[in-house]
GROMACS .gro file of C-alpha atoms in nm:
model
  486
    1MET     CA    1  -1.475  -3.333   0.747
    2SER     CA    2  -1.233  -3.391   0.528
    3GLU     CA    3  -0.957  -3.167   0.445
    4GLN     CA    4  -1.098  -3.094   0.039
    5ARG     CA    5  -1.408  -3.115   0.176
    6MET     CA    6  -1.324  -2.823   0.440
    7PHE     CA    7  -1.170  -2.643   0.137
    8TRP     CA    8  -1.486  -2.584  -0.071
    9ARG     CA    9  -1.726  -2.574   0.200
   10GLY     CA   10  -1.519  -2.259   0.265
   11VAL     CA   11  -1.456  -2.168  -0.112
   12TRP     CA   12  -1.841  -2.124  -0.124
   13GLY     CA   13  -1.919  -1.996   0.210
   14TYR     CA   14  -1.736  -1.713   0.172
   15LEU     CA   15  -1.804  -1.627  -0.172
   16PRO     CA   16  -2.155  -1.407  -0.067
   17ALA     CA   17  -1.929  -1.212   0.140
   18GLN     CA   18  -1.645  -1.173  -0.042
   19ILE     CA   19  -1.843  -1.034  -0.340
   20VAL     CA   20  -1.971  -0.816  -0.087
   21GLN     CA   21  -1.675  -0.718   0.004
   22GLY     CA   22  -1.599  -0.648  -0.430
   23VAL     CA   23  -1.948  -0.421  -0.483
   24VAL     CA   24  -1.841  -0.220  -0.208
   25GLY     CA   25  -1.473  -0.168  -0.285
   26PHE     CA   26  -1.554  -0.072  -0.599
   27LEU     CA   27  -1.859   0.137  -0.456
   28THR     CA   28  -1.589   0.245  -0.213
   29LEU     CA   29  -1.342   0.390  -0.476
   30TYR     CA   30  -1.626   0.541  -0.729
   31VAL     CA   31  -1.812   0.757  -0.408
   32PHE     CA   32  -1.512   0.916  -0.256
   33THR     CA   33  -1.305   0.975  -0.564
   34ARG     CA   34  -1.603   1.207  -0.624
   35LEU     CA   35  -1.675   1.360  -0.308
   36LEU     CA   36  -1.354   1.396  -0.223
   37SER     CA   37  -1.071   1.602  -0.404
   38PRO     CA   38  -0.825   1.487  -0.527
   39ALA     CA   39  -0.540   1.592  -0.232
   40ASP     CA   40  -0.844   1.474  -0.006
   41PHE     CA   41  -0.864   1.160  -0.107
   42GLY     CA   42  -0.439   1.192  -0.122
   43HIS     CA   43  -0.485   1.247   0.257
   44TYR     CA   44  -0.688   0.931   0.313
   45ALA     CA   45  -0.448   0.723   0.133
   46LEU     CA   46  -0.164   0.805   0.342
   47ALA     CA   47  -0.405   0.786   0.684
   48PHE     CA   48  -0.499   0.466   0.555
   49SER     CA   49  -0.115   0.368   0.548
   50VAL     CA   50   0.007   0.506   0.875
   51THR     CA   51  -0.341   0.269   1.012
   52THR     CA   52  -0.297  -0.005   0.849
   53LEU     CA   53   0.022  -0.023   0.974
   54ALA     CA   54  -0.010   0.060   1.347
   55HIS     CA   55  -0.232  -0.254   1.340
   56THR     CA   56   0.012  -0.437   1.140
   57VAL     CA   57   0.282  -0.404   1.429
   58THR     CA   58   0.071  -0.376   1.736
   59PHE     CA   59  -0.220  -0.645   1.701
   60SER     CA   60  -0.159  -0.871   1.399
   61TRP     CA   61   0.077  -1.176   1.633
   62LEU     CA   62  -0.242  -1.232   1.819
   63GLU     CA   63  -0.496  -1.267   1.485
   64ALA     CA   64  -0.250  -1.498   1.372
   65SER     CA   65  -0.207  -1.668   1.657
   66MET     CA   66  -0.564  -1.728   1.747
   67ALA     CA   67  -0.588  -1.889   1.335
   68ARG     CA   68  -0.271  -2.070   1.385
   69PHE     CA   69  -0.246  -2.212   1.749
   70TRP     CA   70  -0.622  -2.345   1.784
   71ALA     CA   71  -0.715  -2.640   1.595
   72ALA     CA   72  -0.359  -2.785   1.851
   73GLU     CA   73  -0.548  -2.718   2.121
   74ARG     CA   74  -0.722  -3.064   2.283
   75THR     CA   75  -0.886  -3.026   2.583
   76PRO     CA   76  -1.121  -2.723   2.735
   77GLU     CA   77  -0.832  -2.663   2.961
   78GLY     CA   78  -0.575  -2.544   2.641
   79LEU     CA   79  -0.846  -2.383   2.523
   80ALA     CA   80  -0.974  -2.147   2.763
   81ALA     CA   81  -0.560  -2.047   2.850
   82HIS     CA   82  -0.585  -2.006   2.497
   83PHE     CA   83  -0.850  -1.765   2.464
   84ALA     CA   84  -0.757  -1.631   2.824
   85SER     CA   85  -0.392  -1.527   2.712
   86LEU     CA   86  -0.503  -1.357   2.415
   87TYR     CA   87  -0.758  -1.202   2.487
   88ARG     CA   88  -0.628  -1.079   2.788
   89THR     CA   89  -0.318  -0.958   2.641
   90SER     CA   90  -0.501  -0.829   2.399
   91PHE     CA   91  -0.704  -0.564   2.625
   92ALA     CA   92  -0.378  -0.469   2.786
   93ILE     CA   93  -0.210  -0.347   2.469
   94ILE     CA   94  -0.511  -0.184   2.397
   95ALA     CA   95  -0.495   0.060   2.721
   96VAL     CA   96  -0.163   0.059   2.625
   97PHE     CA   97  -0.237   0.176   2.301
   98ILE     CA   98  -0.467   0.406   2.289
   99PRO     CA   99  -0.288   0.688   2.463
  100ILE     CA  100   0.040   0.628   2.322
  101ALA     CA  101  -0.112   0.726   1.885
  102ALA     CA  102  -0.364   1.023   2.068
  103LEU     CA  103   0.029   1.167   2.219
  104VAL     CA  104   0.205   1.070   1.890
  105VAL     CA  105  -0.056   1.254   1.650
  106TRP     CA  106  -0.067   1.507   1.906
  107LEU     CA  107   0.308   1.584   1.849
  108THR     CA  108   0.334   1.507   1.481
  109PRO     CA  109   0.343   1.809   1.297
  110LEU     CA  110   0.083   1.708   1.031
  111THR     CA  111  -0.151   1.888   0.849
  112PRO     CA  112  -0.511   1.989   1.078
  113ALA     CA  113  -0.697   1.793   0.835
  114PHE     CA  114  -0.407   1.476   0.784
  115LYS     CA  115  -0.406   1.501   1.192
  116VAL     CA  116  -0.805   1.451   1.205
  117ALA     CA  117  -0.778   1.158   0.958
  118VAL     CA  118  -0.485   0.970   1.162
  119ALA     CA  119  -0.611   1.001   1.442
  120PHE     CA  120  -0.954   0.858   1.350
  121GLY     CA  121  -0.818   0.570   1.144
  122LEU     CA  122  -0.619   0.535   1.480
  123ALA     CA  123  -0.868   0.471   1.725
  124GLY     CA  124  -1.075   0.258   1.467
  125ALA     CA  125  -0.741  -0.051   1.514
  126PRO     CA  126  -0.853  -0.174   1.858
  127VAL     CA  127  -1.159  -0.255   1.749
  128ARG     CA  128  -1.050  -0.361   1.435
  129ASN     CA  129  -0.815  -0.635   1.681
  130LEU     CA  130  -1.123  -0.761   1.907
  131ALA     CA  131  -1.320  -0.818   1.553
  132LYS     CA  132  -1.104  -1.009   1.401
  133LEU     CA  133  -0.905  -1.172   1.661
  134ALA     CA  134  -1.306  -1.360   1.667
  135GLN     CA  135  -1.300  -1.409   1.261
  136GLU     CA  136  -0.897  -1.583   1.323
  137ARG     CA  137  -1.176  -1.794   1.566
  138PHE     CA  138  -1.461  -1.850   1.346
  139ARG     CA  139  -1.214  -1.954   1.011
  140ALA     CA  140  -1.030  -2.204   1.231
  141ALA     CA  141  -1.328  -2.374   1.351
  142GLY     CA  142  -1.520  -2.367   1.054
  143GLU     CA  143  -1.770  -2.172   1.128
  144VAL     CA  144  -1.783  -1.992   0.799
  145SER     CA  145  -2.133  -1.868   0.800
  146LYS     CA  146  -2.026  -1.645   1.144
  147ALA     CA  147  -1.713  -1.550   0.993
  148ALA     CA  148  -1.909  -1.432   0.646
  149ARG     CA  149  -2.185  -1.268   0.840
  150VAL     CA  150  -1.906  -1.022   1.029
  151ASP     CA  151  -1.737  -0.971   0.674
  152ILE     CA  152  -2.023  -0.841   0.519
  153LEU     CA  153  -2.152  -0.629   0.851
  154VAL     CA  154  -1.884  -0.446   0.865
  155ALA     CA  155  -1.824  -0.412   0.528
  156VAL     CA  156  -2.142  -0.205   0.434
  157LEU     CA  157  -2.151  -0.046   0.730
  158GLY     CA  158  -1.823   0.125   0.726
  159PHE     CA  159  -1.886   0.168   0.324
  160LEU     CA  160  -2.282   0.370   0.449
  161VAL     CA  161  -2.059   0.518   0.727
  162GLY     CA  162  -1.804   0.686   0.557
  163ALA     CA  163  -1.993   0.802   0.224
  164GLY     CA  164  -2.236   0.942   0.454
  165PHE     CA  165  -1.932   1.153   0.704
  166ALA     CA  166  -1.824   1.263   0.318
  167VAL     CA  167  -2.166   1.415   0.251
  168ALA     CA  168  -2.151   1.640   0.554
  169GLY     CA  169  -1.783   1.698   0.476
  170ALA     CA  170  -1.622   1.543   0.659
  171GLY     CA  171  -1.367   1.534   0.424
  172ALA     CA  172  -1.016   1.233   0.429
  173ALA     CA  173  -1.123   1.120   0.757
  174SER     CA  174  -1.480   1.003   0.600
  175PRO     CA  175  -1.349   0.665   0.513
  176LEU     CA  176  -1.123   0.578   0.830
  177LEU     CA  177  -1.436   0.767   1.027
  178GLY     CA  178  -1.652   0.441   0.808
  179LEU     CA  179  -1.386   0.189   0.906
  180ALA     CA  180  -1.361   0.274   1.300
  181ILE     CA  181  -1.734   0.277   1.342
  182ALA     CA  182  -1.868  -0.051   1.175
  183PRO     CA  183  -1.684  -0.262   1.424
  184LEU     CA  184  -1.858  -0.122   1.698
  185PHE     CA  185  -2.158  -0.317   1.565
  186ALA     CA  186  -2.024  -0.687   1.553
  187LEU     CA  187  -1.859  -0.662   1.922
  188PRO     CA  188  -2.197  -0.711   2.136
  189PHE     CA  189  -2.303  -0.994   1.901
  190ILE     CA  190  -1.926  -1.155   1.858
  191LEU     CA  191  -1.747  -1.091   2.159
  192PRO     CA  192  -1.992  -1.183   2.480
  193ASP     CA  193  -1.908  -1.588   2.303
  194GLU     CA  194  -1.563  -1.540   2.271
  195LEU     CA  195  -1.473  -1.427   2.594
  196ARG     CA  196  -1.736  -1.664   2.810
  197GLN     CA  197  -1.409  -1.883   2.626
  198THR     CA  198  -1.174  -1.773   2.874
  199THR     CA  199  -1.382  -1.897   3.116
  200GLY     CA  200  -1.144  -2.093   3.387
  201GLY     CA  201  -0.803  -1.959   3.216
  202THR     CA  202  -0.545  -1.781   3.344
  203VAL     CA  203  -0.267  -1.591   3.091
  204ASP     CA  204  -0.047  -1.871   3.072
  205ARG     CA  205   0.331  -1.665   2.992
  206ALA     CA  206   0.486  -1.982   2.807
  207ARG     CA  207   0.194  -1.973   2.565
  208LEU     CA  208   0.226  -1.600   2.488
  209ARG     CA  209   0.550  -1.676   2.430
  210ALA     CA  210   0.526  -1.929   2.169
  211TYR     CA  211   0.270  -1.716   2.030
  212ALA     CA  212   0.496  -1.377   2.054
  213ALA     CA  213   0.768  -1.630   1.917
  214TYR     CA  214   0.529  -1.691   1.629
  215GLY     CA  215   0.379  -1.448   1.595
  216TYR     CA  216   0.551  -1.148   1.577
  217PRO     CA  217   0.795  -1.290   1.254
  218ILE     CA  218   0.424  -1.261   1.098
  219ALA     CA  219   0.350  -0.925   1.173
  220ALA     CA  220   0.674  -0.805   1.079
  221SER     CA  221   0.669  -0.976   0.754
  222LEU     CA  222   0.354  -0.756   0.727
  223THR     CA  223   0.485  -0.468   0.823
  224LEU     CA  224   0.738  -0.540   0.541
  225ALA     CA  225   0.500  -0.638   0.316
  226LEU     CA  226   0.293  -0.288   0.401
  227VAL     CA  227   0.592  -0.141   0.342
  228LEU     CA  228   0.624  -0.330  -0.008
  229ALA     CA  229   0.322  -0.161  -0.080
  230SER     CA  230   0.247   0.176   0.080
  231THR     CA  231   0.616   0.343   0.010
  232ASP     CA  232   0.531   0.451  -0.312
  233ARG     CA  233   0.215   0.648  -0.155
  234PHE     CA  234   0.534   0.870   0.065
  235LEU     CA  235   0.811   0.894  -0.194
  236LEU     CA  236   0.494   1.028  -0.410
  237ALA     CA  237   0.436   1.321  -0.177
  238ALA     CA  238   0.760   1.371  -0.118
  239PHE     CA  239   0.875   1.407  -0.485
  240MET     CA  240   0.498   1.517  -0.584
  241ASP     CA  241   0.198   1.636  -0.408
  242ALA     CA  242  -0.129   1.480  -0.218
  243ALA     CA  243  -0.308   1.448  -0.551
  244ALA     CA  244  -0.102   1.283  -0.745
  245VAL     CA  245  -0.086   1.003  -0.397
  246GLY     CA  246  -0.456   1.013  -0.487
  247ALA     CA  247  -0.403   0.954  -0.832
  248TYR     CA  248  -0.185   0.660  -0.770
  249HIS     CA  249  -0.409   0.515  -0.469
  250ALA     CA  250  -0.760   0.547  -0.708
  251SER     CA  251  -0.554   0.310  -0.951
  252TYR     CA  252  -0.392   0.114  -0.721
  253SER     CA  253  -0.724   0.074  -0.509
  254LEU     CA  254  -0.906  -0.089  -0.828
  255ALA     CA  255  -0.683  -0.347  -0.918
  256ASN     CA  256  -0.607  -0.450  -0.626
  257ARG     CA  257  -0.929  -0.466  -0.464
  258THR     CA  258  -1.040  -0.712  -0.711
  259LEU     CA  259  -0.724  -0.942  -0.675
  260ASP     CA  260  -0.775  -0.897  -0.308
  261VAL     CA  261  -1.104  -0.995  -0.293
  262ILE     CA  262  -1.003  -1.294  -0.476
  263PHE     CA  263  -0.711  -1.439  -0.276
  264ILE     CA  264  -0.902  -1.332   0.073
  265TRP     CA  265  -1.188  -1.583   0.004
  266LEU     CA  266  -0.922  -1.804  -0.111
  267GLY     CA  267  -0.693  -1.755   0.085
  268ALA     CA  268  -1.012  -1.781   0.422
  269ALA     CA  269  -1.148  -2.102   0.302
  270GLY     CA  270  -0.762  -2.232   0.223
  271ALA     CA  271  -0.563  -2.160   0.477
  272PRO     CA  272  -0.774  -2.404   0.760
  273ALA     CA  273  -0.803  -2.656   0.533
  274MET     CA  274  -0.372  -2.651   0.485
  275VAL     CA  275  -0.338  -2.679   0.918
  276MET     CA  276  -0.617  -3.002   0.950
  277ALA     CA  277  -0.418  -3.102   0.644
  278LEU     CA  278  -0.105  -3.104   0.828
  279GLU     CA  279  -0.183  -3.151   1.159
  280ARG     CA  280  -0.403  -3.457   1.096
  281GLY     CA  281  -0.223  -3.651   0.773
  282GLY     CA  282   0.109  -3.496   0.769
  283ARG     CA  283   0.343  -3.381   0.464
  284GLU     CA  284   0.187  -3.623   0.214
  285ALA     CA  285  -0.201  -3.495   0.284
  286LEU     CA  286  -0.076  -3.126   0.296
  287ARG     CA  287   0.090  -3.137  -0.004
  288LYS     CA  288  -0.226  -3.285  -0.188
  289THR     CA  289  -0.456  -3.027  -0.042
  290ALA     CA  290  -0.217  -2.764  -0.121
  291LEU     CA  291  -0.163  -2.793  -0.476
  292GLU     CA  292  -0.563  -2.834  -0.526
  293GLN     CA  293  -0.552  -2.474  -0.388
  294GLY     CA  294  -0.288  -2.393  -0.565
  295SER     CA  295  -0.463  -2.453  -0.873
  296THR     CA  296  -0.720  -2.330  -0.785
  297LEU     CA  297  -0.602  -1.959  -0.698
  298ILE     CA  298  -0.428  -1.937  -1.033
  299LEU     CA  299  -0.687  -2.034  -1.237
  300ILE     CA  300  -0.932  -1.781  -1.078
  301GLY     CA  301  -0.641  -1.540  -0.988
  302LEU     CA  302  -0.486  -1.538  -1.317
  303PRO     CA  303  -0.734  -1.457  -1.547
  304ALA     CA  304  -0.859  -1.148  -1.330
  305ALA     CA  305  -0.517  -1.000  -1.386
  306VAL     CA  306  -0.513  -1.067  -1.767
  307GLY     CA  307  -0.881  -0.898  -1.754
  308LEU     CA  308  -0.796  -0.587  -1.560
  309SER     CA  309  -0.545  -0.513  -1.760
  310LEU     CA  310  -0.733  -0.538  -2.073
  311VAL     CA  311  -1.038  -0.329  -1.910
  312ALA     CA  312  -0.797  -0.081  -1.754
  313ARG     CA  313  -0.915   0.233  -1.934
  314PRO     CA  314  -1.305   0.163  -1.959
  315MET     CA  315  -1.312   0.105  -1.591
  316ALA     CA  316  -1.092   0.368  -1.486
  317GLU     CA  317  -1.351   0.596  -1.726
  318LEU     CA  318  -1.673   0.439  -1.529
  319MET     CA  319  -1.529   0.410  -1.150
  320ILE     CA  320  -1.295   0.697  -1.051
  321GLY     CA  321  -1.353   1.066  -1.072
  322ARG     CA  322  -1.256   1.250  -1.405
  323ASP     CA  323  -0.924   1.406  -1.197
  324LEU     CA  324  -0.759   1.044  -1.125
  325ARG     CA  325  -0.866   0.890  -1.410
  326ASP     CA  326  -0.642   0.924  -1.686
  327ALA     CA  327  -0.372   0.876  -1.427
  328ALA     CA  328  -0.521   0.510  -1.319
  329ALA     CA  329  -0.577   0.403  -1.681
  330LEU     CA  330  -0.188   0.379  -1.702
  331VAL     CA  331  -0.088   0.233  -1.355
  332THR     CA  332  -0.384  -0.014  -1.348
  333PRO     CA  333  -0.231  -0.293  -1.574
  334TRP     CA  334   0.103  -0.285  -1.328
  335ILE     CA  335  -0.084  -0.310  -1.022
  336ALA     CA  336  -0.281  -0.620  -1.124
  337ALA     CA  337   0.038  -0.722  -1.238
  338SER     CA  338   0.157  -0.634  -0.814
  339SER     CA  339  -0.161  -0.804  -0.667
  340PHE     CA  340  -0.130  -1.141  -0.899
  341LEU     CA  341   0.235  -1.230  -0.739
  342SER     CA  342   0.095  -1.036  -0.380
  343GLY     CA  343  -0.132  -1.293  -0.348
  344LEU     CA  344   0.056  -1.567  -0.433
  345ILE     CA  345   0.324  -1.499  -0.187
  346ALA     CA  346   0.059  -1.446   0.034
  347TYR     CA  347  -0.237  -1.645   0.021
  348TYR     CA  348  -0.018  -1.965  -0.092
  349PHE     CA  349   0.374  -1.969  -0.144
  350GLY     CA  350   0.436  -1.745   0.223
  351PHE     CA  351   0.249  -1.987   0.432
  352GLY     CA  352   0.475  -2.267   0.384
  353PHE     CA  353   0.707  -2.074   0.681
  354THR     CA  354   0.369  -2.076   0.873
  355LEU     CA  355   0.302  -2.394   0.903
  356GLY     CA  356   0.659  -2.502   0.971
  357LYS     CA  357   0.682  -2.228   1.218
  358LYS     CA  358   0.954  -2.095   1.054
  359THR     CA  359   0.777  -1.742   1.045
  360GLY     CA  360   1.154  -1.592   1.067
  361LEU     CA  361   1.208  -1.656   0.740
  362LEU     CA  362   0.849  -1.519   0.628
  363LEU     CA  363   1.031  -1.180   0.786
  364VAL     CA  364   1.360  -1.225   0.614
  365THR     CA  365   1.136  -1.341   0.241
  366MET     CA  366   0.923  -0.977   0.312
  367ALA     CA  367   1.269  -0.787   0.394
  368ILE     CA  368   1.412  -0.798   0.032
  369PRO     CA  369   1.134  -0.713  -0.134
  370ALA     CA  370   1.011  -0.451   0.039
  371LEU     CA  371   1.426  -0.297   0.003
  372CYS     CA  372   1.436  -0.342  -0.351
  373ASN     CA  373   1.025  -0.094  -0.370
  374VAL     CA  374   1.220   0.165  -0.129
  375VAL     CA  375   1.507   0.183  -0.414
  376LEU     CA  376   1.321   0.167  -0.713
  377ASN     CA  377   1.115   0.399  -0.620
  378LEU     CA  378   1.401   0.663  -0.588
  379VAL     CA  379   1.531   0.556  -0.868
  380LEU     CA  380   1.181   0.598  -1.078
  381ILE     CA  381   0.957   0.836  -0.993
  382PRO     CA  382   1.147   1.107  -1.060
  383ARG     CA  383   1.185   1.012  -1.407
  384LEU     CA  384   0.797   0.806  -1.398
  385GLY     CA  385   0.600   0.980  -1.185
  386VAL     CA  386   0.299   0.763  -1.067
  387VAL     CA  387   0.357   0.469  -1.370
  388GLY     CA  388   0.777   0.480  -1.225
  389ALA     CA  389   0.559   0.399  -0.840
  390ALA     CA  390   0.366   0.114  -1.025
  391ILE     CA  391   0.649  -0.023  -1.250
  392ALA     CA  392   0.882   0.009  -0.867
  393THR     CA  393   0.653  -0.202  -0.755
  394ALA     CA  394   0.548  -0.524  -0.967
  395ALA     CA  395   0.970  -0.547  -1.019
  396SER     CA  396   1.002  -0.567  -0.644
  397PHE     CA  397   0.730  -0.865  -0.642
  398VAL     CA  398   0.899  -1.081  -0.888
  399ILE     CA  399   1.201  -1.035  -0.679
  400GLY     CA  400   0.990  -1.140  -0.321
  401LEU     CA  401   0.835  -1.422  -0.539
  402ILE     CA  402   1.169  -1.520  -0.622
  403ALA     CA  403   1.290  -1.557  -0.238
  404CYS     CA  404   0.979  -1.647  -0.106
  405LEU     CA  405   1.083  -1.968  -0.368
  406LEU     CA  406   1.398  -2.038  -0.240
  407LEU     CA  407   1.394  -1.959   0.109
  408SER     CA  408   1.073  -2.169   0.175
  409ARG     CA  409   1.275  -2.485   0.124
  410SER     CA  410   1.404  -2.426   0.469
  411ALA     CA  411   1.037  -2.462   0.615
  412ILE     CA  412   0.789  -2.601   0.460
  413ALA     CA  413   0.762  -2.597   0.018
  414LEU     CA  414   0.426  -2.565  -0.120
  415PRO     CA  415   0.384  -2.771  -0.435
  416VAL     CA  416   0.428  -2.488  -0.749
  417PRO     CA  417   0.127  -2.561  -0.989
  418TRP     CA  418   0.306  -2.585  -1.261
  419ASP     CA  419   0.006  -2.728  -1.466
  420ALA     CA  420  -0.227  -2.545  -1.372
  421LEU     CA  421  -0.006  -2.247  -1.424
  422ALA     CA  422   0.069  -2.347  -1.838
  423ARG     CA  423  -0.248  -2.428  -1.886
  424CYS     CA  424  -0.461  -2.122  -1.702
  425GLY     CA  425  -0.173  -1.900  -1.886
  426LEU     CA  426  -0.247  -2.043  -2.223
  427ALA     CA  427  -0.631  -1.999  -2.139
  428SER     CA  428  -0.589  -1.616  -2.034
  429ALA     CA  429  -0.353  -1.620  -2.364
  430VAL     CA  430  -0.615  -1.669  -2.570
  431MET     CA  431  -0.880  -1.445  -2.380
  432ALA     CA  432  -0.653  -1.113  -2.408
  433GLY     CA  433  -0.649  -1.215  -2.764
  434VAL     CA  434  -1.019  -1.225  -2.881
  435VAL     CA  435  -1.096  -0.902  -2.601
  436LEU     CA  436  -0.763  -0.693  -2.767
  437MET     CA  437  -0.956  -0.794  -3.119
  438LEU     CA  438  -1.284  -0.589  -2.989
  439PRO     CA  439  -1.378  -0.234  -3.107
  440PRO     CA  440  -1.255   0.082  -2.793
  441LEU     CA  441  -1.670   0.197  -2.752
  442GLY     CA  442  -1.609   0.368  -2.446
  443GLY     CA  443  -1.683   0.362  -2.107
  444LEU     CA  444  -1.970   0.058  -1.940
  445VAL     CA  445  -2.070  -0.025  -2.286
  446GLU     CA  446  -1.679  -0.164  -2.368
  447LEU     CA  447  -1.668  -0.255  -2.033
  448ILE     CA  448  -1.905  -0.485  -2.058
  449LEU     CA  449  -1.836  -0.642  -2.365
  450ASP     CA  450  -1.477  -0.707  -2.277
  451ALA     CA  451  -1.556  -0.868  -1.984
  452GLY     CA  452  -1.822  -1.069  -2.042
  453ILE     CA  453  -1.625  -1.202  -2.430
  454GLY     CA  454  -1.327  -1.247  -2.192
  455GLY     CA  455  -1.524  -1.439  -1.907
  456LEU     CA  456  -1.684  -1.639  -2.195
  457VAL     CA  457  -1.365  -1.741  -2.376
  458TYR     CA  458  -1.147  -1.758  -2.113
  459ALA     CA  459  -1.400  -2.008  -1.967
  460GLY     CA  460  -1.444  -2.183  -2.292
  461ALA     CA  461  -1.082  -2.225  -2.325
  462ALA     CA  462  -1.036  -2.355  -1.959
  463LEU     CA  463  -1.269  -2.642  -2.014
  464ALA     CA  464  -1.080  -2.762  -2.330
  465LEU     CA  465  -0.813  -2.767  -2.155
  466ASN     CA  466  -0.932  -2.895  -1.801
  467ALA     CA  467  -0.723  -2.600  -1.634
  468ALA     CA  468  -0.671  -2.653  -1.283
  469GLY     CA  469  -0.837  -2.979  -1.359
  470VAL     CA  470  -1.160  -2.765  -1.363
  471ARG     CA  471  -1.360  -3.027  -1.553
  472ASP     CA  472  -1.291  -3.260  -1.333
  473VAL     CA  473  -1.446  -3.108  -1.077
  474LEU     CA  474  -1.737  -2.997  -1.287
  475LYS     CA  475  -1.798  -3.391  -1.356
  476ARG     CA  476  -1.759  -3.459  -1.019
  477LEU     CA  477  -2.061  -3.188  -0.898
  478VAL     CA  478  -2.287  -3.337  -1.193
  479GLN     CA  479  -2.196  -3.688  -1.056
  480ALA     CA  480  -2.268  -3.579  -0.628
  481ARG     CA  481  -2.596  -3.380  -0.725
  482ARG     CA  482  -2.738  -3.686  -0.955
  483ARG     CA  483  -2.649  -3.888  -0.670
  484ALA     CA  484  -2.802  -3.690  -0.415
  485ALA     CA  485  -3.128  -3.668  -0.642
  486ALA     CA  486  -3.169  -4.067  -0.716
   0.00000   0.00000   0.00000
């Protein structure tokens, strides 16, 4: 199939899974900010950051290598060696990871509730790694429905299990218990078939060296990205308290989760298509494919970020518990901006380092904003509290995007969709002007009114301006439908 067709097939195929992810994300925020105290929610946020960092440092290089090198394999023997090298190495790392994680949790002087939360979070990392390896293979192979089903199953079960533990009084550990247990239900359906792919294959040390040289810089850059996104929580805990962390994490989740769903959705469809374009058609095919994907990211992501900023107050009133919502309304616009910039780096411009196999530069790209974030948080949190943390994060991602654009010239610089940015920016400005004139009714009524009218205004403006070629895409869809009917 063509790279363009592969991209759009992924866009529509992953849409149901991302809708479910979005709904589950909002339900998670709505339920856990009410079932958990502000302090427990803050401890959960800190434990989630710790366990995500541990997973990224330990396992993400394997997952990245599965995604990048599958398409280049041409023979059954090569594929068997590819699978054997990754899965057997993964099992060996898990055998070391579990006792070390247990020892670290046991020896670290944490409060009992926080220690339990971290323990369950770390316990789930190996299970999530095995599920993630399979999902990356599904995506690389264009098996959209399989990857989407795993996403849906894990998201829904994770929420239900976590909510059940929260009702039972498990406190800060509740959401992490859901994240640890849910993938266990998926593994019996996906892991046996994946392990059969290793039949006849052996662990190839030369392959592993190549995978490590490629994947470890990605893991390190992702770690720095997580440091950039989570340093503020630990500094808030140091300068303020766990309740402040809970308030910040609630607002961060409100904005970031919405945009993250959009970028993950489009990135899951776009990354395999760009790899295929480069492998089969070279730089020119990649440029064409990338420009369409970048324009689509801006077409959907930019108005989403602007819209979240516009509805920050009524959304916080609806979605977040009373003790946390005031801070959330103040922080959400800054986090929306951060999430949009982060998405452009992680799911578009930063992918040029991956395609060019110069992942060491990706590490440098992420080190710059991560260091800036620490400095800015140290300066702004004592003065502005949770708002200072949000401003520091947004400023750091601006610096990160500039660094990414400059350094990617030494790898594969993906084209900047300037035309889409200008047209979508104008359409978003028109939407913002209309929404700001609407009456502040509060709560669900205001949210529905602002989102509904804002969405219609943006859609109309985008069509009138042909932003990101949306009018051309609709014409192609109509013509294809007519040909199919005929």
